PDB file of C-alpha atoms in Angstrom:
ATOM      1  CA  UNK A1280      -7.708 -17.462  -6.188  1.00  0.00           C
ATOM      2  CA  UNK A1281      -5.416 -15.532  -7.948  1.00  0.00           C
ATOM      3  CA  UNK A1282      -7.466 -13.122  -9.745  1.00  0.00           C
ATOM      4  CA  UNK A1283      -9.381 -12.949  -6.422  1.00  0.00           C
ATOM      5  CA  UNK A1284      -6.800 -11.717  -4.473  1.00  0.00           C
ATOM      6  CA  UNK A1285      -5.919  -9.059  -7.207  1.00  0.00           C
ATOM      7  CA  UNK A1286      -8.807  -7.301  -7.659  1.00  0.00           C
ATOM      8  CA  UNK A1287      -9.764  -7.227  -3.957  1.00  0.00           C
ATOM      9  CA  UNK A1288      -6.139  -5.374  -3.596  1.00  0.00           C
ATOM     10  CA  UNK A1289      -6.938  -2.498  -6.104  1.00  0.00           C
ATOM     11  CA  UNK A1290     -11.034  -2.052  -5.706  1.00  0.00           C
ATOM     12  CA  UNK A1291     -11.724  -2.335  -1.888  1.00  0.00           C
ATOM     13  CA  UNK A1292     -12.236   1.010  -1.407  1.00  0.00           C
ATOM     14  CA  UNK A1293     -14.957   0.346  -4.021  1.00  0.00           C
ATOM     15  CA  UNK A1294     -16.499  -2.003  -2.474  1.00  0.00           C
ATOM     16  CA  UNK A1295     -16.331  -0.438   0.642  1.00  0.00           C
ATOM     17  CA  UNK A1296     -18.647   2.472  -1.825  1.00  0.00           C
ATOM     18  CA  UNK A1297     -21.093   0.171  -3.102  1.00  0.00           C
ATOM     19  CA  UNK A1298     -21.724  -1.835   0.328  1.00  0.00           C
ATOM     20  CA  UNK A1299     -22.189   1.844   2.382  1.00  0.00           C
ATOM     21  CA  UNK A1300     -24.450   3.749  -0.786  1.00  0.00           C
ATOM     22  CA  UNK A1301     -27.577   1.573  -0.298  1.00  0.00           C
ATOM     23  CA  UNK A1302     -27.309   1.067   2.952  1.00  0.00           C
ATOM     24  CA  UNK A1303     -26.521   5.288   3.590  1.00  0.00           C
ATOM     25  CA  UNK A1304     -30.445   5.911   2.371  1.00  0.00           C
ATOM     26  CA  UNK A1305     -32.029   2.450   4.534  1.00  0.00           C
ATOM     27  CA  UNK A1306     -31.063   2.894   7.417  1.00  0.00           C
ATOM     28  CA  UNK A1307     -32.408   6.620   8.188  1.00  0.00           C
ATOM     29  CA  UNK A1308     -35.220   5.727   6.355  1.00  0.00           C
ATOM     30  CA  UNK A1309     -35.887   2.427   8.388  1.00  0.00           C
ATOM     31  CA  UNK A1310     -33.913   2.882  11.900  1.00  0.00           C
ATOM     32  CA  UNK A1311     -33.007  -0.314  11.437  1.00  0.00           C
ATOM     33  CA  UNK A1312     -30.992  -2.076   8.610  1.00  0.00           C
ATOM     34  CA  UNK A1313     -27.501  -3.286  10.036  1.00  0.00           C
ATOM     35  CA  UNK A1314     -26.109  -5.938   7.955  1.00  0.00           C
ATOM     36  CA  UNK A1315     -26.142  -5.991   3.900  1.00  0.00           C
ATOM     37  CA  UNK A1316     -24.908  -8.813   2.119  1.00  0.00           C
ATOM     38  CA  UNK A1317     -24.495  -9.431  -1.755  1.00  0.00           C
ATOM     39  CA  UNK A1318     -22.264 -10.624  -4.681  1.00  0.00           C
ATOM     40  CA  UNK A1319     -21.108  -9.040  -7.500  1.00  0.00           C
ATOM     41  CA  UNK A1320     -18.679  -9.189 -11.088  1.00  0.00           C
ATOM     42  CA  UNK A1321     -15.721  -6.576 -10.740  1.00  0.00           C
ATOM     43  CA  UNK A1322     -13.460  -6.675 -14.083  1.00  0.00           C
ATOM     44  CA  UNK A1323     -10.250  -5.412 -13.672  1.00  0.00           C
ATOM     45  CA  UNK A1324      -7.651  -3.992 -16.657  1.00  0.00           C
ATOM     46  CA  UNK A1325      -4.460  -4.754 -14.829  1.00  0.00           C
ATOM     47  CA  UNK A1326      -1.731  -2.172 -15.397  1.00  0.00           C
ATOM     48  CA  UNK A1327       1.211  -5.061 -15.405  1.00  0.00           C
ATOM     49  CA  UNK A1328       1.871  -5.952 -19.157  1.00  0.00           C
ATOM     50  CA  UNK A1329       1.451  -9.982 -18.608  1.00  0.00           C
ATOM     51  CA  UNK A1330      -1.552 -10.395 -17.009  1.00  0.00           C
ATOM     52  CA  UNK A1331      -4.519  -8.778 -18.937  1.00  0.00           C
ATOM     53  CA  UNK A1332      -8.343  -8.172 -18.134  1.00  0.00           C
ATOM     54  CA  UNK A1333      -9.777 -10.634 -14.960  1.00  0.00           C
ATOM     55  CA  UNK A1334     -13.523 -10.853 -14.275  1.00  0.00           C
ATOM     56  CA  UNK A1335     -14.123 -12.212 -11.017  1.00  0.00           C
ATOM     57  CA  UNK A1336     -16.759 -12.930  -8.930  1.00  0.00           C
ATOM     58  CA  UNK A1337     -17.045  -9.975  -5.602  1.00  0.00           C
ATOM     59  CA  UNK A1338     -19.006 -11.327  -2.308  1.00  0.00           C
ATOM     60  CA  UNK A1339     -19.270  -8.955   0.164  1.00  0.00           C
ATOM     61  CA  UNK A1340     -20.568  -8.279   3.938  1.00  0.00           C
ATOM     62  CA  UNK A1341     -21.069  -5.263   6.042  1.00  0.00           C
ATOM     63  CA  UNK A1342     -22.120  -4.309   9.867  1.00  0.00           C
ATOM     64  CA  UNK A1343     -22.652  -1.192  10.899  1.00  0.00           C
ATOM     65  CA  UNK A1344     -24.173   0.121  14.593  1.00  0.00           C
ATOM     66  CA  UNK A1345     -23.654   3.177  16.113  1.00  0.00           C
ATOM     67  CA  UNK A1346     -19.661   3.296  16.824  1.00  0.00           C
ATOM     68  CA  UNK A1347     -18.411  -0.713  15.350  1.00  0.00           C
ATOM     69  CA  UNK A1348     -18.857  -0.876  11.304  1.00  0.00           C
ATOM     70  CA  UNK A1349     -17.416  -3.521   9.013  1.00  0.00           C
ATOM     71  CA  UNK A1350     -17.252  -2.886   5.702  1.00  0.00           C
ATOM     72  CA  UNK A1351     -15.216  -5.643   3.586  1.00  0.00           C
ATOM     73  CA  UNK A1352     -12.387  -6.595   4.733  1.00  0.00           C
ATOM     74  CA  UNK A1353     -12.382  -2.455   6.392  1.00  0.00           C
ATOM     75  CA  UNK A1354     -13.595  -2.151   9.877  1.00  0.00           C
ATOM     76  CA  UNK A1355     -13.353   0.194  12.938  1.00  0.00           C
ATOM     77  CA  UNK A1356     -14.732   2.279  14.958  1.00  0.00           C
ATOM     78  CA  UNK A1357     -16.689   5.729  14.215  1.00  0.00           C
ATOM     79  CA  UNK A1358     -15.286   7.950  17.662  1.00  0.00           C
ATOM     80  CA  UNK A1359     -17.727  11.185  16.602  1.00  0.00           C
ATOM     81  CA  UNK A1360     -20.538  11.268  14.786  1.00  0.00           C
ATOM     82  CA  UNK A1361     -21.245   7.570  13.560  1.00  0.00           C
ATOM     83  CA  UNK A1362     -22.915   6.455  10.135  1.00  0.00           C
ATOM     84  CA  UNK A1363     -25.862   9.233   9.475  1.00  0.00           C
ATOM     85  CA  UNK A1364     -24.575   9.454   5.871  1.00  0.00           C
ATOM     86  CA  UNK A1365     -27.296  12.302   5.520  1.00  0.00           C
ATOM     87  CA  UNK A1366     -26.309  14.456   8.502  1.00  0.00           C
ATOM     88  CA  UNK A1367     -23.751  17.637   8.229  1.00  0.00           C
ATOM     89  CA  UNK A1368     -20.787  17.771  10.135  1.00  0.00           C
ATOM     90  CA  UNK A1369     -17.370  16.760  11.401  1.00  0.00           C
ATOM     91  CA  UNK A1370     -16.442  13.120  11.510  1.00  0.00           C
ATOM     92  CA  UNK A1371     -13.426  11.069  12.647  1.00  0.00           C
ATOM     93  CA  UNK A1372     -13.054   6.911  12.454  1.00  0.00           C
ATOM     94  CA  UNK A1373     -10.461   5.165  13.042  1.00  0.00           C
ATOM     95  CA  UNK A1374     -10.249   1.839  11.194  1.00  0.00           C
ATOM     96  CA  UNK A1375      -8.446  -1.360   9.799  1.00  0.00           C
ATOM     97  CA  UNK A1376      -8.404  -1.896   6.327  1.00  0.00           C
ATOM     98  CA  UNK A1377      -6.599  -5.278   4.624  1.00  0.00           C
ATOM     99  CA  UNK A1378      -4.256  -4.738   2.145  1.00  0.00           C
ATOM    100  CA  UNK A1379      -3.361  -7.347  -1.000  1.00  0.00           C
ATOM    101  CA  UNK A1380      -0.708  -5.895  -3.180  1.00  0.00           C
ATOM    102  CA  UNK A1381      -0.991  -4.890  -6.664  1.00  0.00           C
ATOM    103  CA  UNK A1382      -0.738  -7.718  -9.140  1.00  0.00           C
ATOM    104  CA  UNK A1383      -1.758 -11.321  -9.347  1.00  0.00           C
ATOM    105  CA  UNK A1384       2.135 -12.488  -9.347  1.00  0.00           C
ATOM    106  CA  UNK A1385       3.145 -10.773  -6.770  1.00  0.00           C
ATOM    107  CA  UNK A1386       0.264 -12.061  -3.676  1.00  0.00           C
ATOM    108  CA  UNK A1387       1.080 -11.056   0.060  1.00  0.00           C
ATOM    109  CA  UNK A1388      -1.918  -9.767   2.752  1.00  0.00           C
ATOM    110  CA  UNK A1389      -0.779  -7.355   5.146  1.00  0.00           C
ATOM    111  CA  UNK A1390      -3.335  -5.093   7.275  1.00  0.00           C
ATOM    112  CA  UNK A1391      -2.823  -1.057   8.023  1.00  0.00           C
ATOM    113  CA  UNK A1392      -4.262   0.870  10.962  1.00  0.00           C
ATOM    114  CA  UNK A1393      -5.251   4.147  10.938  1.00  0.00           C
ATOM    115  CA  UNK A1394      -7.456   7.178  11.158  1.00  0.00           C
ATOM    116  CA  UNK A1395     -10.409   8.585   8.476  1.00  0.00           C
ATOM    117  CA  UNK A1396     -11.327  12.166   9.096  1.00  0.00           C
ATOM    118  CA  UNK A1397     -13.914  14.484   7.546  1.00  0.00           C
ATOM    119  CA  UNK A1398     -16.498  16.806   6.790  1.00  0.00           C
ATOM    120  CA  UNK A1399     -19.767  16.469   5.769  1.00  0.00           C
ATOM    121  CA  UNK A1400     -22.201  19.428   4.078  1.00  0.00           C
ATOM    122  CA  UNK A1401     -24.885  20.136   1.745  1.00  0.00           C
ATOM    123  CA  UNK A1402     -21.672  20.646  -0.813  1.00  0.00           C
ATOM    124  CA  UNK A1403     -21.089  17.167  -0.650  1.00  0.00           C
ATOM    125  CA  UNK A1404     -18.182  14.840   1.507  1.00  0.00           C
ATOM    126  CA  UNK A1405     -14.492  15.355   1.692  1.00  0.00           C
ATOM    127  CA  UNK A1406     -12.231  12.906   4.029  1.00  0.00           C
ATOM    128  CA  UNK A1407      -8.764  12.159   4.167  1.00  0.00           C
ATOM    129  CA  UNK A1408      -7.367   8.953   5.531  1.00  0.00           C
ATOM    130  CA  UNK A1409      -4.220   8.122   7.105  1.00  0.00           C
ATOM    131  CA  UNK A1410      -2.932   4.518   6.683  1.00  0.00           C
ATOM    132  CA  UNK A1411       0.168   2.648   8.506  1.00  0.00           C
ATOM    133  CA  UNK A1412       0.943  -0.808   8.037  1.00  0.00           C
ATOM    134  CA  UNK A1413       1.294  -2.470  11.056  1.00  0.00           C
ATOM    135  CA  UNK A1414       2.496  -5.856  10.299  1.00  0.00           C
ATOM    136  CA  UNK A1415       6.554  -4.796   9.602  1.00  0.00           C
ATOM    137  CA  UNK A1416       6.223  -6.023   5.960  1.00  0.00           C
ATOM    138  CA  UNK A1417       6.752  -2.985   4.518  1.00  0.00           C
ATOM    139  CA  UNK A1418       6.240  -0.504   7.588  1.00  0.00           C
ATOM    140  CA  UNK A1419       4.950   2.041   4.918  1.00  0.00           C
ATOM    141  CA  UNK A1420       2.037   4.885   4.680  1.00  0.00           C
ATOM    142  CA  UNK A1421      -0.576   5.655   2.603  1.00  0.00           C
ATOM    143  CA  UNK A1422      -2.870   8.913   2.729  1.00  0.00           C
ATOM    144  CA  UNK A1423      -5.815   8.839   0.531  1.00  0.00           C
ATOM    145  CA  UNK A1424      -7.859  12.059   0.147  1.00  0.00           C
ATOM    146  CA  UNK A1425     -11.567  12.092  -1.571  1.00  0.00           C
ATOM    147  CA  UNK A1426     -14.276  14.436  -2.509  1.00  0.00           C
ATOM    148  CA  UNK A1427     -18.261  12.911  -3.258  1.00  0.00           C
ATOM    149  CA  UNK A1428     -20.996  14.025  -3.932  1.00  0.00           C
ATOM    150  CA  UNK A1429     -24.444  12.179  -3.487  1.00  0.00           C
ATOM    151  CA  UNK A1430     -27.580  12.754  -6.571  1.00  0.00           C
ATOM    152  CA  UNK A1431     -31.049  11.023  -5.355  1.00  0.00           C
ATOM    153  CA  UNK A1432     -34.624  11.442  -5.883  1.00  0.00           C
ATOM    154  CA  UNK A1433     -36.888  12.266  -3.278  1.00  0.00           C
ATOM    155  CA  UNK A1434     -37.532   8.580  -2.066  1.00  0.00           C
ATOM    156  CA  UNK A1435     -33.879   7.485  -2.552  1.00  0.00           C
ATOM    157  CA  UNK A1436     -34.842   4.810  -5.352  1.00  0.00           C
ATOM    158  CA  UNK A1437     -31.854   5.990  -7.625  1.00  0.00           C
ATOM    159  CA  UNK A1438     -28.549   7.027  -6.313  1.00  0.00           C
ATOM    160  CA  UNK A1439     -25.399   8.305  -7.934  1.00  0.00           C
ATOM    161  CA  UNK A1440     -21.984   9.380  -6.217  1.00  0.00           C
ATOM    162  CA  UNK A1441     -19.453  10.836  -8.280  1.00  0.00           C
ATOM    163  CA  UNK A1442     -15.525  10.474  -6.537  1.00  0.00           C
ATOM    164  CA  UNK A1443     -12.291  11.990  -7.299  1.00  0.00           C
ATOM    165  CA  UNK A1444      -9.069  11.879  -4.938  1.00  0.00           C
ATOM    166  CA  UNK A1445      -5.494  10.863  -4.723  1.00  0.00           C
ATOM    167  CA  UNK A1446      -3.296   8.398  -3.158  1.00  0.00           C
ATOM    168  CA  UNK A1447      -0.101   9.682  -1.432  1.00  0.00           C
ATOM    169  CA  UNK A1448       2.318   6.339  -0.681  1.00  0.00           C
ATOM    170  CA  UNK A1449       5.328   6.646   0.838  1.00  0.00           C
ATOM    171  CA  UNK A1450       8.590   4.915  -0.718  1.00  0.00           C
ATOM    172  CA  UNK A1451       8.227   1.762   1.548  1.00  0.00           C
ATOM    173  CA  UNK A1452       4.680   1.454   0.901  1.00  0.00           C
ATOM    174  CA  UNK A1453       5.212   1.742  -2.841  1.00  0.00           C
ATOM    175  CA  UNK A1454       8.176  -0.634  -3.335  1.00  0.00           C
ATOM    176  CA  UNK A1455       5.866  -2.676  -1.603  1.00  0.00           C
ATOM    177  CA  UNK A1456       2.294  -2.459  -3.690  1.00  0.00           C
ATOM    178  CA  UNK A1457       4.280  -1.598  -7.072  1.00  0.00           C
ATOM    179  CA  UNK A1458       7.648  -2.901  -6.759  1.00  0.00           C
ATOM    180  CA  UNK A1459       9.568  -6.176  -7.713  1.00  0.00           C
ATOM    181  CA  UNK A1460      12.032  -7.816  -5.640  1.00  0.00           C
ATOM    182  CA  UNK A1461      14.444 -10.401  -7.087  1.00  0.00           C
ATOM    183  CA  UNK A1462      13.003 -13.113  -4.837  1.00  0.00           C
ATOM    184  CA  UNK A1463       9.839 -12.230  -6.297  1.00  0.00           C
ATOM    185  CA  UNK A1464      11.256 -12.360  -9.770  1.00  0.00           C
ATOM    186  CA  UNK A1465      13.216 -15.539  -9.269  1.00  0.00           C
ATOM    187  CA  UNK A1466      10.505 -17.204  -7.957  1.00  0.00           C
ATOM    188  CA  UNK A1467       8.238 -16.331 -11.146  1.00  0.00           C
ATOM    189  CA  UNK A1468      10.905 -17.681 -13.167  1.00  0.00           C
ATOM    190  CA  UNK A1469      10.793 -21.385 -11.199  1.00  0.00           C
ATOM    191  CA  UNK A1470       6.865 -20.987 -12.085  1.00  0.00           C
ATOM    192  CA  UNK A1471       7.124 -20.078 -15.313  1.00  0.00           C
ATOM    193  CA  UNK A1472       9.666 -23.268 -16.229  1.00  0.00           C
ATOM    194  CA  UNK A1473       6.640 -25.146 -15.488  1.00  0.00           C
ATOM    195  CA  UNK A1474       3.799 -23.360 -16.706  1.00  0.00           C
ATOM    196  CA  UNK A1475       4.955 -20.990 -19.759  1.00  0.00           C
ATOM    197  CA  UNK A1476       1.668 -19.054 -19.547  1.00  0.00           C
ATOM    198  CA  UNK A1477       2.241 -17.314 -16.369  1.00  0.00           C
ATOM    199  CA  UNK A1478       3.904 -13.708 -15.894  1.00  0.00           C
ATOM    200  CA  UNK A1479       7.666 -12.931 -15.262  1.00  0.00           C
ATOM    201  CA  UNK A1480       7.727  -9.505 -13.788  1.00  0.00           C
ATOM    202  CA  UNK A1481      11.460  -7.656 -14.334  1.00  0.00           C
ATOM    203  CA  UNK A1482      13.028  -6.094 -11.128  1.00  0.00           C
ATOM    204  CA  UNK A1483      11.798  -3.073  -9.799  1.00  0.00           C
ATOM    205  CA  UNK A1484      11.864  -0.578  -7.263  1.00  0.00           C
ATOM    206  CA  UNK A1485      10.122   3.247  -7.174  1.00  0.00           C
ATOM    207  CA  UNK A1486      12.879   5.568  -5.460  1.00  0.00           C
ATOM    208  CA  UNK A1487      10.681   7.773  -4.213  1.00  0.00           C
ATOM    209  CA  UNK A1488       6.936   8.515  -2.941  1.00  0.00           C
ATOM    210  CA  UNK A1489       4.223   8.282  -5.367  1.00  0.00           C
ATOM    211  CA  UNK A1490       0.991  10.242  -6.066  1.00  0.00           C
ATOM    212  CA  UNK A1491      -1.858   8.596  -7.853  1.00  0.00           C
ATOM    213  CA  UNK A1492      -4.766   9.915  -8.610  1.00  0.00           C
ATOM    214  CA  UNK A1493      -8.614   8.460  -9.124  1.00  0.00           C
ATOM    215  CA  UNK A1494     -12.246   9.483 -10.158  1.00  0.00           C
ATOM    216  CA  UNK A1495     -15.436   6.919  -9.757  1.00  0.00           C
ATOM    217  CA  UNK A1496     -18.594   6.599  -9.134  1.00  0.00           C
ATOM    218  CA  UNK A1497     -21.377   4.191  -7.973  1.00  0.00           C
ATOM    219  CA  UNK A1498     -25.119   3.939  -9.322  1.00  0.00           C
ATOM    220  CA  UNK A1499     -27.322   2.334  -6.748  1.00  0.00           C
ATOM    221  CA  UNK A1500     -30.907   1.407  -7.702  1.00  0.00           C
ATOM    222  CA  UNK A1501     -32.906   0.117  -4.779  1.00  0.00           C
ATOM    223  CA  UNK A1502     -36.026  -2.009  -5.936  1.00  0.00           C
ATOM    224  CA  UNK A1503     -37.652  -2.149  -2.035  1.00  0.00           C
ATOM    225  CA  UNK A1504     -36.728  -1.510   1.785  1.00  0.00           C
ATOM    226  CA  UNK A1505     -33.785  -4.662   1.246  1.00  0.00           C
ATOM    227  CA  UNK A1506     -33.330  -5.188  -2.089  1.00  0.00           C
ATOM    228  CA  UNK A1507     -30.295  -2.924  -4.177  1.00  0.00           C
ATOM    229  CA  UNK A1508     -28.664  -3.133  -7.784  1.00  0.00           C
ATOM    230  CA  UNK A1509     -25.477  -1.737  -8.114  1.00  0.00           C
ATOM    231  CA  UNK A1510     -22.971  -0.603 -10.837  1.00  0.00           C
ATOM    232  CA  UNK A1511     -19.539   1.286 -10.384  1.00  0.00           C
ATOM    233  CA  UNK A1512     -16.351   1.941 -12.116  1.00  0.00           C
ATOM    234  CA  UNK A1513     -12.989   3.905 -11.239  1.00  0.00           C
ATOM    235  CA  UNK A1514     -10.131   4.684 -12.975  1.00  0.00           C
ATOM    236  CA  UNK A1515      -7.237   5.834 -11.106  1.00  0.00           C
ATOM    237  CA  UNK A1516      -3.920   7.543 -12.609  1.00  0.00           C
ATOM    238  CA  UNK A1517      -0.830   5.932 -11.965  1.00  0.00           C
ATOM    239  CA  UNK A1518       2.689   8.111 -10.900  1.00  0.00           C
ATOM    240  CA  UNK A1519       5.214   8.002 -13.429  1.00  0.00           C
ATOM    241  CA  UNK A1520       7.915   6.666 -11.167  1.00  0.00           C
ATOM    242  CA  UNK A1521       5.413   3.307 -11.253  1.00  0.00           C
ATOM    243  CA  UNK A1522       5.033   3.180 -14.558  1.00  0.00           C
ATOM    244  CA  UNK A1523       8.387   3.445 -15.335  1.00  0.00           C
ATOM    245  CA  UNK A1524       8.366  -0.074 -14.131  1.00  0.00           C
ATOM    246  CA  UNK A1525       9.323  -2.059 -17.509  1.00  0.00           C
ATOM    247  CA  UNK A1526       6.383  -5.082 -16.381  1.00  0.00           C
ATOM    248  CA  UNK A1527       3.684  -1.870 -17.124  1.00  0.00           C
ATOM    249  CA  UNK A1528       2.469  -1.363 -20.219  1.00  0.00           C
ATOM    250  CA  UNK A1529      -0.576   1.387 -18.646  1.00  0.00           C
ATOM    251  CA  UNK A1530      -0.207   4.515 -17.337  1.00  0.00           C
ATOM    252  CA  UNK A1531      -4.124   3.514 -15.437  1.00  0.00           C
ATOM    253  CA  UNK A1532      -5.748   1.001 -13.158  1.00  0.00           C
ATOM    254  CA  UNK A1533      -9.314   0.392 -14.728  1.00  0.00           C
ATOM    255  CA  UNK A1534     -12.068  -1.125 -12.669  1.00  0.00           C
ATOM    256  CA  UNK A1535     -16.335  -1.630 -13.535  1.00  0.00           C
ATOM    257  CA  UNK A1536     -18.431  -3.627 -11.957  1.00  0.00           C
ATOM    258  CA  UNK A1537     -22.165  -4.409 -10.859  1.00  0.00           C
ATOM    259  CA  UNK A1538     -23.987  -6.700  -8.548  1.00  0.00           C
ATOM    260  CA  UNK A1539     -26.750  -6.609  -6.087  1.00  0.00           C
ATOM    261  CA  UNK A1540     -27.013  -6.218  -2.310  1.00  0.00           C
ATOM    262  CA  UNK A1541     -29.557  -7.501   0.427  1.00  0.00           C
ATOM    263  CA  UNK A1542     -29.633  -5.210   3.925  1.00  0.00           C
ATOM    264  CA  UNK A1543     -31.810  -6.268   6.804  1.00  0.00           C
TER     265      UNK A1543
END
């Protein structure tokens, strides 16, 4: 469960890629295709020095009509211009997304509200999204900004989106995905007296905001009307004011991945 946990904290906004990419090109094509199910591998090259490389088994569902989606553990509403991945123009969401912090050590779910704003053109896709948790844990923000661009052949077999972006967390919010309390570090100590194997994270705490920034992209091969291969892989940059953080030995988040999708 632990590994789980971790990668679903740093990659859901991959998954969130891979479930929307095959279904993007369906359901134009079809008019009907709501749901898409499927399973995947995601390995993950954790930034904290103690806990390594995890390869972990992904499942994933999705929903999507024409204002209610659900995308992972994201969902929401679209108020303007719902899901017609293939149609120019202004578009505004506002969603829930879950949240599991950074780190296999360190596990806590909270959930953030918020809003997802954009514009789409023949020049590709550019959104910014404004997070706020809303469960008191940390009562921090997040805003993500993203370019994309879509490739495809004429009948949408093969399709290819390139990402870049960055992550702007507030000081709350980063203490919170990055940092280490003492209670947190005591209690890894009490593990580890047990179990030598497992991680002891040092105290830590970013004084400020942090900027990270990312670049991806997701391959999407569909073999007929329902059934899609996927592959995918981001790196983002970490801040320097997190890697300062003695218990991380990368300056990077590394994620790849693959798997294969059913949408009816």
């Amino acid at each position: 469960m632990q590994n789980f946990t971790a990668i679903l904290n740093m990659k859901m906004a991959l998954c969130i890629l891979v479930v929307c990419a095959p279904r993007a090109a369906l359901a134009e094509e079809r008019g009907g295709g709501k749901w898409s199910v499927g399973a995947g591998m995601m390995m993950n090259s954790s930034p904290f020095a103690a806990e390594g490389t995890s390869v972990t088994p992904i499942p994933y569902v999705a929903y999507e009509s024409e204002g209610l989606f659900l995308q992972g553990i994201e969902g929401g509403y679209h108020i303007t211009a719902s899901a017609e991945e293939k149609k120019a123009g202004f578009f505004l969401d506002v969603l829930g997304r879950g949240r599991f912090r950074a780190g296999e050590t360190r596990q806590k779910f909270t959930v953030d509200l918020g809003l997802r704003a954009g514009m789409r053109s023949d020049f590709g896709v550019f959104d910014v999204t404004f997070l706020q948790d809303v469960t008191g844990t940390s009562n921090g923000q997040e805003v993500i900004g993203a370019y994309s661009y879509t490739f495809h052949d004429q009948r949408y077999k093969w399709i290819f989106t390139p990402r870049v972006g960055m992550s702007w967390m507030s000081r709350k919010m980063a203490n919170y995905v990055w940092g280490v309390t003492q209670a947190q570090h005591n209690k890894m100590v009490a593990d580890n007296l047990g179990n030598s194997d497992k991680p002891v994270l040092p105290v830590y705490e970013p004084e400020a905001a942090v900027m990270n920034y990312f670049a991806g992209a997701t391959l999407v091969h569909r073999f007929d009307d329902h059934w899609s291969a996927f592959a995918l892989g981001q790196v983002t940059r970490l801040d320097r004011k997190i890697t300062d953080n003695p218990g991380i030995d990368k300056d990077y988040d590394l994620t790849l991945g693959m798997g294969v999708s059913y949408s009816f």
